[in-house]
Coordinates of C-alpha atoms in Angstrom, one line a residue:
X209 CA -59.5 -1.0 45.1
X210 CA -58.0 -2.1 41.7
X211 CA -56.0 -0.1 39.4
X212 CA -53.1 -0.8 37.0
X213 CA -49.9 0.5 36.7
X214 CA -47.8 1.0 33.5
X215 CA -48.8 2.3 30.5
X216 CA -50.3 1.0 27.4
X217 CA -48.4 0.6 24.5
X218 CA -49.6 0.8 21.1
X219 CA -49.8 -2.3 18.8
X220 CA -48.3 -2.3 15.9
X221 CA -49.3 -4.8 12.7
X222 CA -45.3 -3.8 11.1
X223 CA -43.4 -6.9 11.2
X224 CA -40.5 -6.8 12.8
X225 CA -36.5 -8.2 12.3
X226 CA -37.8 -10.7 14.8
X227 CA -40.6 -11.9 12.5
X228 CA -39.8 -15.2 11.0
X229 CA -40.8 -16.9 8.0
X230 CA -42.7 -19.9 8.3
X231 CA -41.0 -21.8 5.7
X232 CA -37.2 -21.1 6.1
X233 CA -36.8 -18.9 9.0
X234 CA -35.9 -15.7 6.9
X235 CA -36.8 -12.4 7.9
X236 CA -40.3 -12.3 7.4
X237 CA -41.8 -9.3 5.2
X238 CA -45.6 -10.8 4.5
X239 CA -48.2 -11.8 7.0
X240 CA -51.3 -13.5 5.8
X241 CA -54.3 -13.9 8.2
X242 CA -56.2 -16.9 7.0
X243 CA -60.2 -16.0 6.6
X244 CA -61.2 -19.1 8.6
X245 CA -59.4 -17.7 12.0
X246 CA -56.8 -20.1 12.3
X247 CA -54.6 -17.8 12.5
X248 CA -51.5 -16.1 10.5
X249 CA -48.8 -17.2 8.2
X250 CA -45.1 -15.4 8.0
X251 CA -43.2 -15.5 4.9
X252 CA -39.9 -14.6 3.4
X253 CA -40.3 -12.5 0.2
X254 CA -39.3 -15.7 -2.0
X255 CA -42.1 -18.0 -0.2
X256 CA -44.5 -15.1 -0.3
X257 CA -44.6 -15.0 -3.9
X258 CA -44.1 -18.7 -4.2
X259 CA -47.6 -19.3 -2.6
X260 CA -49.4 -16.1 -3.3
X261 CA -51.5 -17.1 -6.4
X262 CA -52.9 -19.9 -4.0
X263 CA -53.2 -18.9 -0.8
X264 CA -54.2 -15.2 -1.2
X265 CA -58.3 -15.8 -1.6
X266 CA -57.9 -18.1 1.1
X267 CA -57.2 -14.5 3.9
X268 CA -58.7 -12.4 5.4
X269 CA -55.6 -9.9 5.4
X270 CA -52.5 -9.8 3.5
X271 CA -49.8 -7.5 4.7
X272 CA -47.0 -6.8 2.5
X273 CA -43.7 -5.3 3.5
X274 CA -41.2 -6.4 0.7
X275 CA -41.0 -2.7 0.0
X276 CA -38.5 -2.7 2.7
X277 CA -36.2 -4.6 0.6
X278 CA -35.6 -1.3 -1.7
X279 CA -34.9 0.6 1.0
X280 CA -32.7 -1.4 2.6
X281 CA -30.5 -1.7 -0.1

């Protein structure tokens, strides 16, 4: 007999406080998933924009969460 116990819990693509950029360590508030599957990149808001012009055509997704900022302050 097999059978699991627990329950599921929703997954969520919102970054969190724990979410790091790749560059600096800053609170990450963009995640770009690269087109060729390699994975995904976290950024800062400053090393988002920094690299956005080139690296944007290059993903498959790109979430933005800077938003945040204005709320936050």
């Amino acid at each position: 007999m097999t059978g699991t116990t627990g329950t599921l819990e929703a997954t969520t693509n919102t970054l969190t406080a724990l979410d790091r950029c790749d560059r600096c360590g800053a609170q990450a508030y963009v995640r770009a998933v690269l087109s060729s599957g390699t994975g995904a990149l976290l950024f800062c808001n400053h090393h988002a924009r920094q690299v956005e012009e080139t690296l944007r055509p290059k993903t498959s997704e790109w979430v933005d969460e800077s938003g945040r900022l204005a709320e936050a302050g």
